[in-house]
PDB file of C-alpha atoms in Angstrom:
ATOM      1  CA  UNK A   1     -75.740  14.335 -46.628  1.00 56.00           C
ATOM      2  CA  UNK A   2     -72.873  13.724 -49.235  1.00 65.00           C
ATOM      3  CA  UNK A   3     -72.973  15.860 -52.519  1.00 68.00           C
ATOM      4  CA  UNK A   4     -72.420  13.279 -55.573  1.00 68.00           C
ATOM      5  CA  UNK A   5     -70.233  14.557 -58.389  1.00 60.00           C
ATOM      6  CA  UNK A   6     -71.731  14.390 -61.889  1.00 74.00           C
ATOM      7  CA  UNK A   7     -70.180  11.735 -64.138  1.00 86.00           C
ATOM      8  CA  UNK A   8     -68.699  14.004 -66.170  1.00 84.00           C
ATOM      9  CA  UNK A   9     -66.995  15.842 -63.315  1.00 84.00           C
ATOM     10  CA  UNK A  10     -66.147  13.018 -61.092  1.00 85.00           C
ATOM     11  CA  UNK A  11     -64.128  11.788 -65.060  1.00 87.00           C
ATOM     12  CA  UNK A  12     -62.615  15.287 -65.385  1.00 90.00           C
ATOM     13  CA  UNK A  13     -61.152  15.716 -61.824  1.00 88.00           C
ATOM     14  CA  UNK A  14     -59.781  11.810 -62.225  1.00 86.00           C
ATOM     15  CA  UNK A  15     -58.464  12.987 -65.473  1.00 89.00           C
ATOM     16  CA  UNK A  16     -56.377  16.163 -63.774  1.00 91.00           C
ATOM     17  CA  UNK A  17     -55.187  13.880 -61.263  1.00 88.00           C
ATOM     18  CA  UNK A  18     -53.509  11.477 -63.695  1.00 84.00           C
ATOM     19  CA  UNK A  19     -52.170  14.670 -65.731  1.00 86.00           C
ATOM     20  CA  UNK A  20     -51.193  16.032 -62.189  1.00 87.00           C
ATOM     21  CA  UNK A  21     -49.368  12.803 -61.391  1.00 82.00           C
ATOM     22  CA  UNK A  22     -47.719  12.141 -64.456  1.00 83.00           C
ATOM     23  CA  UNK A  23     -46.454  15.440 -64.854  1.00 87.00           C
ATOM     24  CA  UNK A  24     -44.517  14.774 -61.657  1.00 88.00           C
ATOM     25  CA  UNK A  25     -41.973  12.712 -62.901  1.00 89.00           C
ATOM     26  CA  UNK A  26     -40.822  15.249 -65.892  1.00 91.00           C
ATOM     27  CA  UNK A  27     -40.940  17.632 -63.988  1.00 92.00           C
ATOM     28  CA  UNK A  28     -39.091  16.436 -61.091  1.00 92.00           C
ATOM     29  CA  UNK A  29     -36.256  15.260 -63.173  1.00 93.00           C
ATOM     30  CA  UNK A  30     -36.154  19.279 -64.661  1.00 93.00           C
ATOM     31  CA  UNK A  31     -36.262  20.400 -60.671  1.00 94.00           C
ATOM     32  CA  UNK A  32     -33.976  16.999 -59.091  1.00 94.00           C
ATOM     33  CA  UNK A  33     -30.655  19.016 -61.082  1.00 91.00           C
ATOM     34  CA  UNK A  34     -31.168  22.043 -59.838  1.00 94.00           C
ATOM     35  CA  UNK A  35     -30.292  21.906 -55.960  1.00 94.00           C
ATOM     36  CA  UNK A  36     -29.836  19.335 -53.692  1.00 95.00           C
ATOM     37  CA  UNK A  37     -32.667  17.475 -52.746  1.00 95.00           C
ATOM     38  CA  UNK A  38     -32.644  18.445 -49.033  1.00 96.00           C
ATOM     39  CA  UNK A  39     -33.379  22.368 -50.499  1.00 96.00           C
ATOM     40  CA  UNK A  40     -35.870  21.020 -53.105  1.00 96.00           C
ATOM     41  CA  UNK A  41     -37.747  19.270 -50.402  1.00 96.00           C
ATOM     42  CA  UNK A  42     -37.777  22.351 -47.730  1.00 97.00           C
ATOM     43  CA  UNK A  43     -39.067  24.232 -49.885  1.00 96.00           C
ATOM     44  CA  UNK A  44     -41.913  22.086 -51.730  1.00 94.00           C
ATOM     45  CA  UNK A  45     -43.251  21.802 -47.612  1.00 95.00           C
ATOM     46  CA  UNK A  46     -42.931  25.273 -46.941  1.00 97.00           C
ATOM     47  CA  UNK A  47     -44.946  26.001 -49.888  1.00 96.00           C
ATOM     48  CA  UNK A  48     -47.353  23.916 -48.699  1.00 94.00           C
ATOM     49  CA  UNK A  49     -47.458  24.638 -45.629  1.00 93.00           C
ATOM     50  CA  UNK A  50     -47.966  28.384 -46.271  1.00 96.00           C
ATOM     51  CA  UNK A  51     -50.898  27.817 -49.153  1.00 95.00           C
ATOM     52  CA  UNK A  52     -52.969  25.166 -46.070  1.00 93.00           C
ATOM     53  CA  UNK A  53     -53.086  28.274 -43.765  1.00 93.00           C
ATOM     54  CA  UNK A  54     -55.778  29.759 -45.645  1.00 94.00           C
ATOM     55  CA  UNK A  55     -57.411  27.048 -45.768  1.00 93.00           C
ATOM     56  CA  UNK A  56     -57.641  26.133 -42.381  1.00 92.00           C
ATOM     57  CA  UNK A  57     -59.503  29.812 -41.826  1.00 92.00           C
ATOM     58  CA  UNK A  58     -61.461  29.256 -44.686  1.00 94.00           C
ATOM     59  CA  UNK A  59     -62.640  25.926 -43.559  1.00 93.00           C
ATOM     60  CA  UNK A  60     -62.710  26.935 -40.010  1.00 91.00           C
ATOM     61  CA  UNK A  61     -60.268  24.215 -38.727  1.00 90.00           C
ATOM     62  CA  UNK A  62     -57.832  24.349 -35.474  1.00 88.00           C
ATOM     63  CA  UNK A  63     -53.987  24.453 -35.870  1.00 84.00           C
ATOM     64  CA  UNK A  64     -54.124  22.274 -32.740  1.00 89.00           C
ATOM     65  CA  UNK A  65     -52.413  19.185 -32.968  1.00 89.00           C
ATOM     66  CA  UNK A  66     -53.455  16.375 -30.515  1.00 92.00           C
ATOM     67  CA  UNK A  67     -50.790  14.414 -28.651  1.00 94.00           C
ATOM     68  CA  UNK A  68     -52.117  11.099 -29.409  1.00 95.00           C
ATOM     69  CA  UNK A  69     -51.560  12.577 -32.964  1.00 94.00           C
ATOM     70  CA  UNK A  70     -47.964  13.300 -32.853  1.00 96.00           C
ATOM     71  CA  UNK A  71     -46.396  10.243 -33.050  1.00 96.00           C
ATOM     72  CA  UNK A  72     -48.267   9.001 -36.534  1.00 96.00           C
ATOM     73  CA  UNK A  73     -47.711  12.267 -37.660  1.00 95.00           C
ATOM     74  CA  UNK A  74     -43.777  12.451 -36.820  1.00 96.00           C
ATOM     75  CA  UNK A  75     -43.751   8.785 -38.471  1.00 97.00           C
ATOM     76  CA  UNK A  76     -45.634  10.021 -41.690  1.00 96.00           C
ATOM     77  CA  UNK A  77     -43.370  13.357 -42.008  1.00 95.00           C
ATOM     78  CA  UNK A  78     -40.399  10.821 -41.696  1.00 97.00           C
ATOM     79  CA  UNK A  79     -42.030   8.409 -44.686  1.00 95.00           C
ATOM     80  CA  UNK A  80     -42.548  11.277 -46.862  1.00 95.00           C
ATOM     81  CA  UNK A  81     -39.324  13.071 -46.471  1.00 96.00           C
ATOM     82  CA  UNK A  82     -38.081   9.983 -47.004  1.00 96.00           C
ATOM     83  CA  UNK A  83     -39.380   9.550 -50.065  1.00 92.00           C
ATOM     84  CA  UNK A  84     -38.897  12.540 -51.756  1.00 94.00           C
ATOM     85  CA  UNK A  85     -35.702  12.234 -51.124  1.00 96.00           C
ATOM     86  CA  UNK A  86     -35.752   8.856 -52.813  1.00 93.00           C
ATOM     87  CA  UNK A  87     -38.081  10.318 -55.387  1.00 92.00           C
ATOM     88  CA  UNK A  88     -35.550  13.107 -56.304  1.00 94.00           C
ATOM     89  CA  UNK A  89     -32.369  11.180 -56.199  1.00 94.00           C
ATOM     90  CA  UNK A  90     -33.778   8.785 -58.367  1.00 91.00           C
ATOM     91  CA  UNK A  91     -34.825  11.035 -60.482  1.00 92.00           C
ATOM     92  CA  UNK A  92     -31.472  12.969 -60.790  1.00 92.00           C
ATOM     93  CA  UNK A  93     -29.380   9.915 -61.663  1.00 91.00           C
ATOM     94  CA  UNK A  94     -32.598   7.819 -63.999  1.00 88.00           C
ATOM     95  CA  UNK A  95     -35.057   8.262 -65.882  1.00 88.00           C
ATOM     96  CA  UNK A  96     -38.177   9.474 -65.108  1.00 88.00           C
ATOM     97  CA  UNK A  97     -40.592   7.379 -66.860  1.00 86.00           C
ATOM     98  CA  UNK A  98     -39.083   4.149 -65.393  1.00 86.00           C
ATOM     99  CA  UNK A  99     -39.812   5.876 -62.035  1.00 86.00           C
ATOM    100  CA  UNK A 100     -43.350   6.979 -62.797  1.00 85.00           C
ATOM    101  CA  UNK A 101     -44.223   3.240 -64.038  1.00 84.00           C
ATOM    102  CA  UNK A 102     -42.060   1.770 -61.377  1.00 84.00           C
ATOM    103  CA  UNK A 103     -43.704   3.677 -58.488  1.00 83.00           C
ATOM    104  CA  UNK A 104     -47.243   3.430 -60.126  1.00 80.00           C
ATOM    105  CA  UNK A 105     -46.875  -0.452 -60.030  1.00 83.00           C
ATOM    106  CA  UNK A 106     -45.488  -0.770 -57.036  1.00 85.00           C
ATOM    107  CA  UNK A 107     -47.318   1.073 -54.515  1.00 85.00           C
ATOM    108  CA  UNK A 108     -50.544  -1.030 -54.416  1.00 86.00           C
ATOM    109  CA  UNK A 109     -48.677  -4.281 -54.600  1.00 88.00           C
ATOM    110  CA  UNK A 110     -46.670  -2.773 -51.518  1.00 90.00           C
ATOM    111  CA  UNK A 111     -49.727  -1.450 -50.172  1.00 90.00           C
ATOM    112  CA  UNK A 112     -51.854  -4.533 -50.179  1.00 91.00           C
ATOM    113  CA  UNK A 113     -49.315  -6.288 -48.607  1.00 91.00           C
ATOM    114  CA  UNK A 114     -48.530  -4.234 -45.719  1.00 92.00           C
ATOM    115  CA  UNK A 115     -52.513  -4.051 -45.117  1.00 92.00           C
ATOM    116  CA  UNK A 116     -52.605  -7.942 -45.198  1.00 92.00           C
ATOM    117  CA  UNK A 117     -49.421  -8.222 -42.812  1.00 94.00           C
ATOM    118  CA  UNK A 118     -50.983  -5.603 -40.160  1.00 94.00           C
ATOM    119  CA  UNK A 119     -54.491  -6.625 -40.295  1.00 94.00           C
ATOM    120  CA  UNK A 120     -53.225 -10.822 -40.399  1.00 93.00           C
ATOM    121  CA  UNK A 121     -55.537 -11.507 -43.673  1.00 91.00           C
ATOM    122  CA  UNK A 122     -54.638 -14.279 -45.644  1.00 90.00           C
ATOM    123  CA  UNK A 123     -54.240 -13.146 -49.183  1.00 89.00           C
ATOM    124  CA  UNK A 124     -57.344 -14.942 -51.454  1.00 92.00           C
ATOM    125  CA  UNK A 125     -56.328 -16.742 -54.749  1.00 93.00           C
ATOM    126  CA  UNK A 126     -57.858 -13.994 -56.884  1.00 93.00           C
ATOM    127  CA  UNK A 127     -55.984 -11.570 -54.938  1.00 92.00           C
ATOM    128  CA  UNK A 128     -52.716 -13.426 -55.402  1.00 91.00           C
ATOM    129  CA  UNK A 129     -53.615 -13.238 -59.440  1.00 94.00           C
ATOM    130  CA  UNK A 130     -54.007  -9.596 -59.180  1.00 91.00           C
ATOM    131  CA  UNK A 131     -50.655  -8.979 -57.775  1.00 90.00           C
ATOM    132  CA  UNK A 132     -48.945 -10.918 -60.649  1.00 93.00           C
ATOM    133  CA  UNK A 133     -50.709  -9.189 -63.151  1.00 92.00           C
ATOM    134  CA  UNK A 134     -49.443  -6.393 -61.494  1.00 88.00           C
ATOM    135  CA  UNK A 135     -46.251  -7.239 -61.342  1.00 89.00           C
ATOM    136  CA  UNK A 136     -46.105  -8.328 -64.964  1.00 92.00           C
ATOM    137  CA  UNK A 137     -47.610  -5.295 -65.846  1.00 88.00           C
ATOM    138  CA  UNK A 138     -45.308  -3.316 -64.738  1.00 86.00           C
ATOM    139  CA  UNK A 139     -42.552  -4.964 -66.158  1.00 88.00           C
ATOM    140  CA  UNK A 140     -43.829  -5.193 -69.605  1.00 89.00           C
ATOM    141  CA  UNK A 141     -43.874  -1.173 -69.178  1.00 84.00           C
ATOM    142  CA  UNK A 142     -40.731  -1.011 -67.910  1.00 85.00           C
ATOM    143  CA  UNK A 143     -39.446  -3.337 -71.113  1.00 85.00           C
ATOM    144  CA  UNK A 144     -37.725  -5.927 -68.698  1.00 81.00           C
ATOM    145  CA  UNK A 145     -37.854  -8.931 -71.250  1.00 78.00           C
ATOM    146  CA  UNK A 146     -35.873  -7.173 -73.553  1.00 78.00           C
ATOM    147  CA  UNK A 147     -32.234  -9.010 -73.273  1.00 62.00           C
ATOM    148  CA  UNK A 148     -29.878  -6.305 -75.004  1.00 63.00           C
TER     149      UNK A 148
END
């Protein structure tokens, strides 16, 4: 049986999300000149890592990790690693706005085209529109017409 969120809730928790996500980028740019982002990113995972144990007792959930498992997981450590060290050099040498609208266009254009590549779909006219809008989206945000 699945539990259905009230409107109103299901608006407010999509609402603290986008707050959550767009804080990000300010606030990464404040943390990027701090340390290196090797430190910064050791300890945003040990952080993490320490508040999930409670949560895996709370929720009653095995630390066991299956060995079928291992190799998406090593792959998805690498990817995110990876990107936060992207995500925090970027940050430390531009702007973080550019990033936030940059990353926010990009990763469901980059998304949907990886999924159609792996799963061999053929991208549908209306899809293709999408992705341009997308794209031009994004670079009306980030002000790209502007010759100056």
């Amino acid at each position: 049986m699945t539990r259905r969120l009230p409107t109103a809730g299901f608006i407010f928790l999509i609402l603290l999300a986008m707050l959550s996500w767009g804080g990000s980028w300010p606030s990464g740019k404040l943390i990027a000149g701090l340390a290196r982002a090797e430190v910064i990113i050791f300890w945003r995972y040990f952080i993490t890592s320490l508040s999930i144990i409670p949560l895996l007792f709370i929720f009653k959930q095995s630390f066991r990790i299956a060995k079928r498992s291992l190799p998406l997981l090593i792959l998805g450590a690498v990817v995110m690693i990876t990107y936060n060290q992207l995500f925090l050099t970027g940050l430390k040498i531009g702007f973080a706005g550019a990033g936030g609208v940059l990353t926010t266009s990009l990763n469901p254009i980059i998304t949907f085209i990886l999924a159609s590549v792996i799963y061999r779909e053929s991208v549908r006219p209306w899809q293709k529109i999408g992705l341009l809008l997308g794209v031009i989206g994004g670079a009306v945000l980030l002000d790209v017409f502007k010759l100056d």
